[in-house]
Amino acid sequence: MIVERLIPVSDGVICLVQDDFTVPETLNDKDVEVSLKDFGAKLIIKGNEVTLPGAILEHFENAEGTSIYFYAVYPYELIPEFRGSINLLRDEVLKAKGAWDYLSRSP
């Protein structure tokens, strides 16, 4: 999945993607994974990766929710097409944010 842009909103993030990614109808805990990286975190949804920079993790910490809304953007189109959304567990996001803070401050 090619992510064009991440846009923070009050209850999460809008993720603009360049391809035909659509959020699957049914997701279980094994289908969504957040792993810590030196730049922030990597979100994997059924094999599709989204890079979440540290600034987005900080936004999730202060936002009203932890939703990610996916929209497909195509050249020469004015309105992106909605491709679905997911809700991350707030506790998991806060754990990743705390771990990222700790690692980014370590020598």
PDB file of N, CA and C in Angstrom:
ATOM      1  N   MET A   1       0.852  -1.169   0.000  1.00  0.00           N
ATOM      2  CA  MET A   1       0.000   0.000   0.000  1.00  0.00           C
ATOM      3  C   MET A   1       0.900   1.236   0.000  1.00  0.00           C
ATOM      4  N   ILE A   2       0.599   2.159  -0.865  1.00  0.00           N
ATOM      5  CA  ILE A   2       1.360   3.408  -0.932  1.00  0.00           C
ATOM      6  C   ILE A   2       0.540   4.492  -0.246  1.00  0.00           C
ATOM      7  N   VAL A   3       1.078   5.005   0.870  1.00  0.00           N
ATOM      8  CA  VAL A   3       0.399   6.044   1.631  1.00  0.00           C
ATOM      9  C   VAL A   3       0.842   7.401   1.096  1.00  0.00           C
ATOM     10  N   GLU A   4      -0.108   8.171   0.666  1.00  0.00           N
ATOM     11  CA  GLU A   4       0.164   9.506   0.138  1.00  0.00           C
ATOM     12  C   GLU A   4       0.327  10.520   1.271  1.00  0.00           C
ATOM     13  N   ARG A   5      -0.553  10.420   2.272  1.00  0.00           N
ATOM     14  CA  ARG A   5      -0.535  11.412   3.347  1.00  0.00           C
ATOM     15  C   ARG A   5      -1.333  10.906   4.538  1.00  0.00           C
ATOM     16  N   LEU A   6      -0.909  11.309   5.732  1.00  0.00           N
ATOM     17  CA  LEU A   6      -1.657  11.066   6.960  1.00  0.00           C
ATOM     18  C   LEU A   6      -2.122  12.416   7.481  1.00  0.00           C
ATOM     19  N   ILE A   7      -3.411  12.545   7.722  1.00  0.00           N
ATOM     20  CA  ILE A   7      -3.982  13.817   8.159  1.00  0.00           C
ATOM     21  C   ILE A   7      -4.616  13.618   9.529  1.00  0.00           C
ATOM     22  N   PRO A   8      -4.050  14.240  10.574  1.00  0.00           N
ATOM     23  CA  PRO A   8      -4.658  14.120  11.909  1.00  0.00           C
ATOM     24  C   PRO A   8      -6.028  14.790  11.958  1.00  0.00           C
ATOM     25  N   VAL A   9      -6.990  14.105  12.571  1.00  0.00           N
ATOM     26  CA  VAL A   9      -8.323  14.647  12.801  1.00  0.00           C
ATOM     27  C   VAL A   9      -8.663  14.429  14.267  1.00  0.00           C
ATOM     28  N   SER A  10      -9.766  14.978  14.729  1.00  0.00           N
ATOM     29  CA  SER A  10     -10.072  14.961  16.158  1.00  0.00           C
ATOM     30  C   SER A  10     -10.191  13.564  16.759  1.00  0.00           C
ATOM     31  N   ASP A  11     -10.658  12.586  15.989  1.00  0.00           N
ATOM     32  CA  ASP A  11     -10.829  11.247  16.548  1.00  0.00           C
ATOM     33  C   ASP A  11      -9.889  10.211  15.934  1.00  0.00           C
ATOM     34  N   GLY A  12      -8.794  10.661  15.346  1.00  0.00           N
ATOM     35  CA  GLY A  12      -7.822   9.734  14.772  1.00  0.00           C
ATOM     36  C   GLY A  12      -7.051  10.340  13.631  1.00  0.00           C
ATOM     37  N   VAL A  13      -6.970   9.575  12.528  1.00  0.00           N
ATOM     38  CA  VAL A  13      -6.155   9.978  11.383  1.00  0.00           C
ATOM     39  C   VAL A  13      -6.872   9.577  10.100  1.00  0.00           C
ATOM     40  N   ILE A  14      -6.785  10.433   9.086  1.00  0.00           N
ATOM     41  CA  ILE A  14      -7.216  10.083   7.734  1.00  0.00           C
ATOM     42  C   ILE A  14      -5.964   9.654   6.989  1.00  0.00           C
ATOM     43  N   CYS A  15      -6.033   8.485   6.363  1.00  0.00           N
ATOM     44  CA  CYS A  15      -4.914   7.937   5.612  1.00  0.00           C
ATOM     45  C   CYS A  15      -5.295   7.943   4.131  1.00  0.00           C
ATOM     46  N   LEU A  16      -4.591   8.743   3.335  1.00  0.00           N
ATOM     47  CA  LEU A  16      -4.835   8.794   1.899  1.00  0.00           C
ATOM     48  C   LEU A  16      -3.890   7.812   1.215  1.00  0.00           C
ATOM     49  N   VAL A  17      -4.450   6.840   0.510  1.00  0.00           N
ATOM     50  CA  VAL A  17      -3.645   5.808  -0.156  1.00  0.00           C
ATOM     51  C   VAL A  17      -3.794   5.925  -1.664  1.00  0.00           C
ATOM     52  N   GLN A  18      -2.763   5.470  -2.392  1.00  0.00           N
ATOM     53  CA  GLN A  18      -2.753   5.595  -3.845  1.00  0.00           C
ATOM     54  C   GLN A  18      -3.218   4.357  -4.578  1.00  0.00           C
ATOM     55  N   ASP A  19      -3.561   3.308  -3.886  1.00  0.00           N
ATOM     56  CA  ASP A  19      -3.924   2.088  -4.586  1.00  0.00           C
ATOM     57  C   ASP A  19      -5.331   1.640  -4.209  1.00  0.00           C
ATOM     58  N   ASP A  20      -5.660   0.438  -4.580  1.00  0.00           N
ATOM     59  CA  ASP A  20      -7.018  -0.075  -4.383  1.00  0.00           C
ATOM     60  C   ASP A  20      -7.211  -0.777  -3.050  1.00  0.00           C
ATOM     61  N   PHE A  21      -6.497  -0.364  -2.023  1.00  0.00           N
ATOM     62  CA  PHE A  21      -6.661  -0.966  -0.708  1.00  0.00           C
ATOM     63  C   PHE A  21      -8.058  -0.666  -0.183  1.00  0.00           C
ATOM     64  N   THR A  22      -8.704  -1.693   0.337  1.00  0.00           N
ATOM     65  CA  THR A  22      -9.998  -1.563   1.000  1.00  0.00           C
ATOM     66  C   THR A  22      -9.915  -2.313   2.316  1.00  0.00           C
ATOM     67  N   VAL A  23     -10.413  -1.727   3.376  1.00  0.00           N
ATOM     68  CA  VAL A  23     -10.410  -2.386   4.676  1.00  0.00           C
ATOM     69  C   VAL A  23     -11.317  -3.608   4.589  1.00  0.00           C
ATOM     70  N   PRO A  24     -10.804  -4.784   4.953  1.00  0.00           N
ATOM     71  CA  PRO A  24     -11.637  -5.988   4.906  1.00  0.00           C
ATOM     72  C   PRO A  24     -12.866  -5.859   5.807  1.00  0.00           C
ATOM     73  N   GLU A  25     -13.953  -6.514   5.401  1.00  0.00           N
ATOM     74  CA  GLU A  25     -15.209  -6.467   6.158  1.00  0.00           C
ATOM     75  C   GLU A  25     -15.037  -6.996   7.580  1.00  0.00           C
ATOM     76  N   THR A  26     -14.339  -8.103   7.712  1.00  0.00           N
ATOM     77  CA  THR A  26     -14.131  -8.689   9.038  1.00  0.00           C
ATOM     78  C   THR A  26     -12.647  -8.714   9.356  1.00  0.00           C
ATOM     79  N   LEU A  27     -12.314  -8.187  10.499  1.00  0.00           N
ATOM     80  CA  LEU A  27     -10.936  -8.188  10.983  1.00  0.00           C
ATOM     81  C   LEU A  27     -10.925  -8.771  12.382  1.00  0.00           C
ATOM     82  N   ASN A  28      -9.927  -9.584  12.680  1.00  0.00           N
ATOM     83  CA  ASN A  28      -9.756 -10.035  14.051  1.00  0.00           C
ATOM     84  C   ASN A  28      -8.423  -9.504  14.571  1.00  0.00           C
ATOM     85  N   ASP A  29      -8.103  -9.818  15.803  1.00  0.00           N
ATOM     86  CA  ASP A  29      -6.895  -9.282  16.427  1.00  0.00           C
ATOM     87  C   ASP A  29      -5.623  -9.669  15.682  1.00  0.00           C
ATOM     88  N   LYS A  30      -5.615 -10.826  15.025  1.00  0.00           N
ATOM     89  CA  LYS A  30      -4.427 -11.277  14.301  1.00  0.00           C
ATOM     90  C   LYS A  30      -4.236 -10.538  12.987  1.00  0.00           C
ATOM     91  N   ASP A  31      -5.287  -9.906  12.473  1.00  0.00           N
ATOM     92  CA  ASP A  31      -5.211  -9.202  11.196  1.00  0.00           C
ATOM     93  C   ASP A  31      -4.614  -7.804  11.306  1.00  0.00           C
ATOM     94  N   VAL A  32      -4.593  -7.243  12.508  1.00  0.00           N
ATOM     95  CA  VAL A  32      -4.071  -5.897  12.726  1.00  0.00           C
ATOM     96  C   VAL A  32      -2.931  -5.976  13.732  1.00  0.00           C
ATOM     97  N   GLU A  33      -1.769  -5.462  13.334  1.00  0.00           N
ATOM     98  CA  GLU A  33      -0.588  -5.533  14.186  1.00  0.00           C
ATOM     99  C   GLU A  33       0.118  -4.183  14.191  1.00  0.00           C
ATOM    100  N   VAL A  34       0.550  -3.751  15.353  1.00  0.00           N
ATOM    101  CA  VAL A  34       1.343  -2.526  15.478  1.00  0.00           C
ATOM    102  C   VAL A  34       2.709  -2.931  15.997  1.00  0.00           C
ATOM    103  N   SER A  35       3.760  -2.563  15.251  1.00  0.00           N
ATOM    104  CA  SER A  35       5.112  -2.876  15.699  1.00  0.00           C
ATOM    105  C   SER A  35       5.921  -1.591  15.784  1.00  0.00           C
ATOM    106  N   LEU A  36       6.759  -1.531  16.790  1.00  0.00           N
ATOM    107  CA  LEU A  36       7.566  -0.346  17.072  1.00  0.00           C
ATOM    108  C   LEU A  36       8.756  -0.275  16.129  1.00  0.00           C
ATOM    109  N   LYS A  37       9.041   0.911  15.625  1.00  0.00           N
ATOM    110  CA  LYS A  37      10.197   1.156  14.760  1.00  0.00           C
ATOM    111  C   LYS A  37      10.900   2.405  15.262  1.00  0.00           C
ATOM    112  N   ASP A  38      12.107   2.667  14.750  1.00  0.00           N
ATOM    113  CA  ASP A  38      12.855   3.833  15.222  1.00  0.00           C
ATOM    114  C   ASP A  38      12.218   5.153  14.812  1.00  0.00           C
ATOM    115  N   PHE A  39      11.377   5.172  13.785  1.00  0.00           N
ATOM    116  CA  PHE A  39      10.706   6.390  13.327  1.00  0.00           C
ATOM    117  C   PHE A  39       9.340   6.577  13.968  1.00  0.00           C
ATOM    118  N   GLY A  40       8.824   5.563  14.644  1.00  0.00           N
ATOM    119  CA  GLY A  40       7.486   5.587  15.224  1.00  0.00           C
ATOM    120  C   GLY A  40       6.948   4.179  15.314  1.00  0.00           C
ATOM    121  N   ALA A  41       5.998   3.841  14.446  1.00  0.00           N
ATOM    122  CA  ALA A  41       5.432   2.494  14.454  1.00  0.00           C
ATOM    123  C   ALA A  41       5.015   2.114  13.041  1.00  0.00           C
ATOM    124  N   LYS A  42       4.845   0.807  12.861  1.00  0.00           N
ATOM    125  CA  LYS A  42       4.349   0.291  11.596  1.00  0.00           C
ATOM    126  C   LYS A  42       3.045  -0.438  11.895  1.00  0.00           C
ATOM    127  N   LEU A  43       2.004  -0.073  11.177  1.00  0.00           N
ATOM    128  CA  LEU A  43       0.700  -0.709  11.297  1.00  0.00           C
ATOM    129  C   LEU A  43       0.547  -1.666  10.125  1.00  0.00           C
ATOM    130  N   ILE A  44       0.241  -2.926  10.423  1.00  0.00           N
ATOM    131  CA  ILE A  44       0.059  -3.924   9.373  1.00  0.00           C
ATOM    132  C   ILE A  44      -1.378  -4.430   9.450  1.00  0.00           C
ATOM    133  N   ILE A  45      -2.098  -4.279   8.326  1.00  0.00           N
ATOM    134  CA  ILE A  45      -3.483  -4.720   8.236  1.00  0.00           C
ATOM    135  C   ILE A  45      -3.557  -5.783   7.144  1.00  0.00           C
ATOM    136  N   LYS A  46      -3.648  -7.036   7.555  1.00  0.00           N
ATOM    137  CA  LYS A  46      -3.708  -8.160   6.602  1.00  0.00           C
ATOM    138  C   LYS A  46      -2.599  -8.051   5.553  1.00  0.00           C
ATOM    139  N   GLY A  47      -1.383  -7.792   5.996  1.00  0.00           N
ATOM    140  CA  GLY A  47      -0.236  -7.733   5.094  1.00  0.00           C
ATOM    141  C   GLY A  47       0.023  -6.374   4.466  1.00  0.00           C
ATOM    142  N   ASN A  48      -0.856  -5.405   4.621  1.00  0.00           N
ATOM    143  CA  ASN A  48      -0.666  -4.053   4.093  1.00  0.00           C
ATOM    144  C   ASN A  48      -0.071  -3.180   5.179  1.00  0.00           C
ATOM    145  N   GLU A  49       1.013  -2.479   4.856  1.00  0.00           N
ATOM    146  CA  GLU A  49       1.734  -1.686   5.852  1.00  0.00           C
ATOM    147  C   GLU A  49       1.424  -0.201   5.746  1.00  0.00           C
ATOM    148  N   VAL A  50       1.297   0.429   6.916  1.00  0.00           N
ATOM    149  CA  VAL A  50       1.155   1.875   7.019  1.00  0.00           C
ATOM    150  C   VAL A  50       2.189   2.345   8.023  1.00  0.00           C
ATOM    151  N   THR A  51       3.029   3.284   7.630  1.00  0.00           N
ATOM    152  CA  THR A  51       4.033   3.847   8.515  1.00  0.00           C
ATOM    153  C   THR A  51       3.395   4.945   9.352  1.00  0.00           C
ATOM    154  N   LEU A  52       3.526   4.835  10.671  1.00  0.00           N
ATOM    155  CA  LEU A  52       2.988   5.841  11.591  1.00  0.00           C
ATOM    156  C   LEU A  52       4.164   6.554  12.256  1.00  0.00           C
ATOM    157  N   PRO A  53       4.503   7.750  11.796  1.00  0.00           N
ATOM    158  CA  PRO A  53       5.610   8.480  12.419  1.00  0.00           C
ATOM    159  C   PRO A  53       5.307   8.821  13.880  1.00  0.00           C
ATOM    160  N   GLY A  54       6.350   9.156  14.614  1.00  0.00           N
ATOM    161  CA  GLY A  54       6.200   9.494  16.022  1.00  0.00           C
ATOM    162  C   GLY A  54       5.190  10.598  16.264  1.00  0.00           C
ATOM    163  N   ALA A  55       5.107  11.559  15.357  1.00  0.00           N
ATOM    164  CA  ALA A  55       4.148  12.663  15.512  1.00  0.00           C
ATOM    165  C   ALA A  55       2.705  12.149  15.483  1.00  0.00           C
ATOM    166  N   ILE A  56       2.446  11.113  14.705  1.00  0.00           N
ATOM    167  CA  ILE A  56       1.099  10.538  14.667  1.00  0.00           C
ATOM    168  C   ILE A  56       0.809   9.787  15.963  1.00  0.00           C
ATOM    169  N   LEU A  57       1.814   9.105  16.514  1.00  0.00           N
ATOM    170  CA  LEU A  57       1.623   8.447  17.812  1.00  0.00           C
ATOM    171  C   LEU A  57       1.308   9.480  18.888  1.00  0.00           C
ATOM    172  N   GLU A  58       1.993  10.625  18.850  1.00  0.00           N
ATOM    173  CA  GLU A  58       1.705  11.706  19.803  1.00  0.00           C
ATOM    174  C   GLU A  58       0.291  12.230  19.600  1.00  0.00           C
ATOM    175  N   HIS A  59      -0.138  12.335  18.340  1.00  0.00           N
ATOM    176  CA  HIS A  59      -1.496  12.803  18.064  1.00  0.00           C
ATOM    177  C   HIS A  59      -2.525  11.830  18.650  1.00  0.00           C
ATOM    178  N   PHE A  60      -2.310  10.522  18.471  1.00  0.00           N
ATOM    179  CA  PHE A  60      -3.220   9.525  19.027  1.00  0.00           C
ATOM    180  C   PHE A  60      -3.322   9.649  20.542  1.00  0.00           C
ATOM    181  N   GLU A  61      -2.220  10.003  21.176  1.00  0.00           N
ATOM    182  CA  GLU A  61      -2.209  10.144  22.634  1.00  0.00           C
ATOM    183  C   GLU A  61      -3.163  11.248  23.085  1.00  0.00           C
ATOM    184  N   ASN A  62      -3.270  12.312  22.296  1.00  0.00           N
ATOM    185  CA  ASN A  62      -4.085  13.470  22.663  1.00  0.00           C
ATOM    186  C   ASN A  62      -5.444  13.516  21.974  1.00  0.00           C
ATOM    187  N   ALA A  63      -5.661  12.678  20.966  1.00  0.00           N
ATOM    188  CA  ALA A  63      -6.914  12.709  20.200  1.00  0.00           C
ATOM    189  C   ALA A  63      -8.047  12.068  20.992  1.00  0.00           C
ATOM    190  N   GLU A  64      -9.267  12.331  20.557  1.00  0.00           N
ATOM    191  CA  GLU A  64     -10.466  11.773  21.196  1.00  0.00           C
ATOM    192  C   GLU A  64     -10.631  10.286  20.903  1.00  0.00           C
ATOM    193  N   GLY A  65      -9.994   9.792  19.858  1.00  0.00           N
ATOM    194  CA  GLY A  65     -10.123   8.390  19.484  1.00  0.00           C
ATOM    195  C   GLY A  65      -8.887   7.908  18.753  1.00  0.00           C
ATOM    196  N   THR A  66      -8.889   6.640  18.389  1.00  0.00           N
ATOM    197  CA  THR A  66      -7.756   6.049  17.675  1.00  0.00           C
ATOM    198  C   THR A  66      -8.233   5.382  16.387  1.00  0.00           C
ATOM    199  N   SER A  67      -9.059   6.083  15.649  1.00  0.00           N
ATOM    200  CA  SER A  67      -9.586   5.562  14.384  1.00  0.00           C
ATOM    201  C   SER A  67      -8.669   5.954  13.240  1.00  0.00           C
ATOM    202  N   ILE A  68      -8.603   5.072  12.242  1.00  0.00           N
ATOM    203  CA  ILE A  68      -7.885   5.384  11.011  1.00  0.00           C
ATOM    204  C   ILE A  68      -8.885   5.215   9.871  1.00  0.00           C
ATOM    205  N   TYR A  69      -9.100   6.286   9.128  1.00  0.00           N
ATOM    206  CA  TYR A  69     -10.032   6.306   8.005  1.00  0.00           C
ATOM    207  C   TYR A  69      -9.220   6.262   6.713  1.00  0.00           C
ATOM    208  N   PHE A  70      -9.523   5.322   5.841  1.00  0.00           N
ATOM    209  CA  PHE A  70      -8.779   5.149   4.599  1.00  0.00           C
ATOM    210  C   PHE A  70      -9.569   5.707   3.428  1.00  0.00           C
ATOM    211  N   TYR A  71      -8.894   6.521   2.619  1.00  0.00           N
ATOM    212  CA  TYR A  71      -9.467   7.078   1.400  1.00  0.00           C
ATOM    213  C   TYR A  71      -8.478   6.858   0.266  1.00  0.00           C
ATOM    214  N   ALA A  72      -8.977   6.447  -0.903  1.00  0.00           N
ATOM    215  CA  ALA A  72      -8.135   6.262  -2.080  1.00  0.00           C
ATOM    216  C   ALA A  72      -8.099   7.559  -2.870  1.00  0.00           C
ATOM    217  N   VAL A  73      -6.895   7.976  -3.216  1.00  0.00           N
ATOM    218  CA  VAL A  73      -6.732   9.185  -4.024  1.00  0.00           C
ATOM    219  C   VAL A  73      -6.172   8.778  -5.384  1.00  0.00           C
ATOM    220  N   TYR A  74      -6.747   9.342  -6.406  1.00  0.00           N
ATOM    221  CA  TYR A  74      -6.309   9.072  -7.770  1.00  0.00           C
ATOM    222  C   TYR A  74      -5.981  10.407  -8.434  1.00  0.00           C
ATOM    223  N   PRO A  75      -5.038  10.401  -9.361  1.00  0.00           N
ATOM    224  CA  PRO A  75      -4.721  11.658 -10.052  1.00  0.00           C
ATOM    225  C   PRO A  75      -5.961  12.230 -10.742  1.00  0.00           C
ATOM    226  N   TYR A  76      -6.096  13.512 -10.677  1.00  0.00           N
ATOM    227  CA  TYR A  76      -7.156  14.269 -11.357  1.00  0.00           C
ATOM    228  C   TYR A  76      -8.547  14.059 -10.777  1.00  0.00           C
ATOM    229  N   GLU A  77      -8.663  13.474  -9.599  1.00  0.00           N
ATOM    230  CA  GLU A  77      -9.965  13.369  -8.937  1.00  0.00           C
ATOM    231  C   GLU A  77     -10.015  14.362  -7.791  1.00  0.00           C
ATOM    232  N   LEU A  78     -11.145  15.002  -7.635  1.00  0.00           N
ATOM    233  CA  LEU A  78     -11.286  16.017  -6.602  1.00  0.00           C
ATOM    234  C   LEU A  78     -11.651  15.433  -5.239  1.00  0.00           C
ATOM    235  N   ILE A  79     -12.441  14.370  -5.229  1.00  0.00           N
ATOM    236  CA  ILE A  79     -12.938  13.815  -3.971  1.00  0.00           C
ATOM    237  C   ILE A  79     -12.402  12.394  -3.802  1.00  0.00           C
ATOM    238  N   PRO A  80     -11.640  12.152  -2.730  1.00  0.00           N
ATOM    239  CA  PRO A  80     -11.138  10.788  -2.485  1.00  0.00           C
ATOM    240  C   PRO A  80     -12.279   9.827  -2.192  1.00  0.00           C
ATOM    241  N   GLU A  81     -12.072   8.557  -2.540  1.00  0.00           N
ATOM    242  CA  GLU A  81     -13.081   7.517  -2.332  1.00  0.00           C
ATOM    243  C   GLU A  81     -12.842   6.823  -0.988  1.00  0.00           C
ATOM    244  N   PHE A  82     -13.879   6.760  -0.154  1.00  0.00           N
ATOM    245  CA  PHE A  82     -13.773   6.120   1.157  1.00  0.00           C
ATOM    246  C   PHE A  82     -13.566   4.627   0.987  1.00  0.00           C
ATOM    247  N   ARG A  83     -12.537   4.059   1.698  1.00  0.00           N
ATOM    248  CA  ARG A  83     -12.207   2.652   1.584  1.00  0.00           C
ATOM    249  C   ARG A  83     -12.388   1.881   2.881  1.00  0.00           C
ATOM    250  N   GLY A  84     -12.892   2.536   3.918  1.00  0.00           N
ATOM    251  CA  GLY A  84     -13.146   1.856   5.176  1.00  0.00           C
ATOM    252  C   GLY A  84     -12.351   2.468   6.315  1.00  0.00           C
ATOM    253  N   SER A  85     -12.580   1.941   7.507  1.00  0.00           N
ATOM    254  CA  SER A  85     -11.881   2.461   8.686  1.00  0.00           C
ATOM    255  C   SER A  85     -11.629   1.334   9.671  1.00  0.00           C
ATOM    256  N   ILE A  86     -10.679   1.560  10.548  1.00  0.00           N
ATOM    257  CA  ILE A  86     -10.412   0.633  11.637  1.00  0.00           C
ATOM    258  C   ILE A  86     -10.262   1.434  12.917  1.00  0.00           C
ATOM    259  N   ASN A  87     -10.534   0.801  14.019  1.00  0.00           N
ATOM    260  CA  ASN A  87     -10.325   1.405  15.331  1.00  0.00           C
ATOM    261  C   ASN A  87      -9.234   0.624  16.034  1.00  0.00           C
ATOM    262  N   LEU A  88      -8.179   1.316  16.393  1.00  0.00           N
ATOM    263  CA  LEU A  88      -7.101   0.682  17.141  1.00  0.00           C
ATOM    264  C   LEU A  88      -7.445   0.704  18.622  1.00  0.00           C
ATOM    265  N   LEU A  89      -6.980  -0.284  19.343  1.00  0.00           N
ATOM    266  CA  LEU A  89      -7.175  -0.297  20.789  1.00  0.00           C
ATOM    267  C   LEU A  89      -6.313   0.806  21.405  1.00  0.00           C
ATOM    268  N   ARG A  90      -6.946   1.698  22.134  1.00  0.00           N
ATOM    269  CA  ARG A  90      -6.238   2.850  22.708  1.00  0.00           C
ATOM    270  C   ARG A  90      -5.075   2.415  23.591  1.00  0.00           C
ATOM    271  N   ASP A  91      -5.270   1.363  24.383  1.00  0.00           N
ATOM    272  CA  ASP A  91      -4.198   0.888  25.252  1.00  0.00           C
ATOM    273  C   ASP A  91      -2.973   0.452  24.451  1.00  0.00           C
ATOM    274  N   GLU A  92      -3.197  -0.208  23.320  1.00  0.00           N
ATOM    275  CA  GLU A  92      -2.081  -0.665  22.488  1.00  0.00           C
ATOM    276  C   GLU A  92      -1.340   0.531  21.880  1.00  0.00           C
ATOM    277  N   VAL A  93      -2.078   1.538  21.460  1.00  0.00           N
ATOM    278  CA  VAL A  93      -1.458   2.734  20.890  1.00  0.00           C
ATOM    279  C   VAL A  93      -0.643   3.459  21.960  1.00  0.00           C
ATOM    280  N   LEU A  94      -1.186   3.573  23.169  1.00  0.00           N
ATOM    281  CA  LEU A  94      -0.461   4.257  24.243  1.00  0.00           C
ATOM    282  C   LEU A  94       0.772   3.473  24.662  1.00  0.00           C
ATOM    283  N   LYS A  95       0.707   2.137  24.640  1.00  0.00           N
ATOM    284  CA  LYS A  95       1.895   1.322  24.935  1.00  0.00           C
ATOM    285  C   LYS A  95       2.973   1.562  23.886  1.00  0.00           C
ATOM    286  N   ALA A  96       2.582   1.581  22.618  1.00  0.00           N
ATOM    287  CA  ALA A  96       3.546   1.830  21.534  1.00  0.00           C
ATOM    288  C   ALA A  96       4.145   3.224  21.662  1.00  0.00           C
ATOM    289  N   LYS A  97       3.314   4.204  22.008  1.00  0.00           N
ATOM    290  CA  LYS A  97       3.807   5.578  22.175  1.00  0.00           C
ATOM    291  C   LYS A  97       4.797   5.655  23.321  1.00  0.00           C
ATOM    292  N   GLY A  98       4.495   5.020  24.455  1.00  0.00           N
ATOM    293  CA  GLY A  98       5.403   5.031  25.593  1.00  0.00           C
ATOM    294  C   GLY A  98       6.716   4.342  25.271  1.00  0.00           C
ATOM    295  N   ALA A  99       6.657   3.210  24.590  1.00  0.00           N
ATOM    296  CA  ALA A  99       7.869   2.494  24.204  1.00  0.00           C
ATOM    297  C   ALA A  99       8.685   3.311  23.215  1.00  0.00           C
ATOM    298  N   TRP A 100       8.009   3.966  22.266  1.00  0.00           N
ATOM    299  CA  TRP A 100       8.719   4.799  21.291  1.00  0.00           C
ATOM    300  C   TRP A 100       9.400   5.973  21.996  1.00  0.00           C
ATOM    301  N   ASP A 101       8.721   6.610  22.952  1.00  0.00           N
ATOM    302  CA  ASP A 101       9.336   7.694  23.731  1.00  0.00           C
ATOM    303  C   ASP A 101      10.602   7.207  24.422  1.00  0.00           C
ATOM    304  N   TYR A 102      10.520   6.043  25.042  1.00  0.00           N
ATOM    305  CA  TYR A 102      11.662   5.487  25.763  1.00  0.00           C
ATOM    306  C   TYR A 102      12.826   5.200  24.813  1.00  0.00           C
ATOM    307  N   LEU A 103      12.543   4.559  23.678  1.00  0.00           N
ATOM    308  CA  LEU A 103      13.608   4.228  22.723  1.00  0.00           C
ATOM    309  C   LEU A 103      14.197   5.457  22.053  1.00  0.00           C
ATOM    310  N   SER A 104      13.370   6.444  21.781  1.00  0.00           N
ATOM    311  CA  SER A 104      13.883   7.635  21.079  1.00  0.00           C
ATOM    312  C   SER A 104      14.744   8.498  21.999  1.00  0.00           C
ATOM    313  N   ARG A 105      14.618   8.340  23.304  1.00  0.00           N
ATOM    314  CA  ARG A 105      15.435   9.114  24.248  1.00  0.00           C
ATOM    315  C   ARG A 105      16.660   8.358  24.730  1.00  0.00           C
ATOM    316  N   SER A 106      16.745   7.073  24.397  1.00  0.00           N
ATOM    317  CA  SER A 106      17.890   6.259  24.814  1.00  0.00           C
ATOM    318  C   SER A 106      19.104   6.599  23.941  1.00  0.00           C
ATOM    319  N   PRO A 107      20.309   6.590  24.556  1.00  0.00           N
ATOM    320  CA  PRO A 107      21.522   6.913  23.770  1.00  0.00           C
ATOM    321  C   PRO A 107      21.882   5.848  22.770  1.00  0.00           C
TER     322      PRO A 107
END
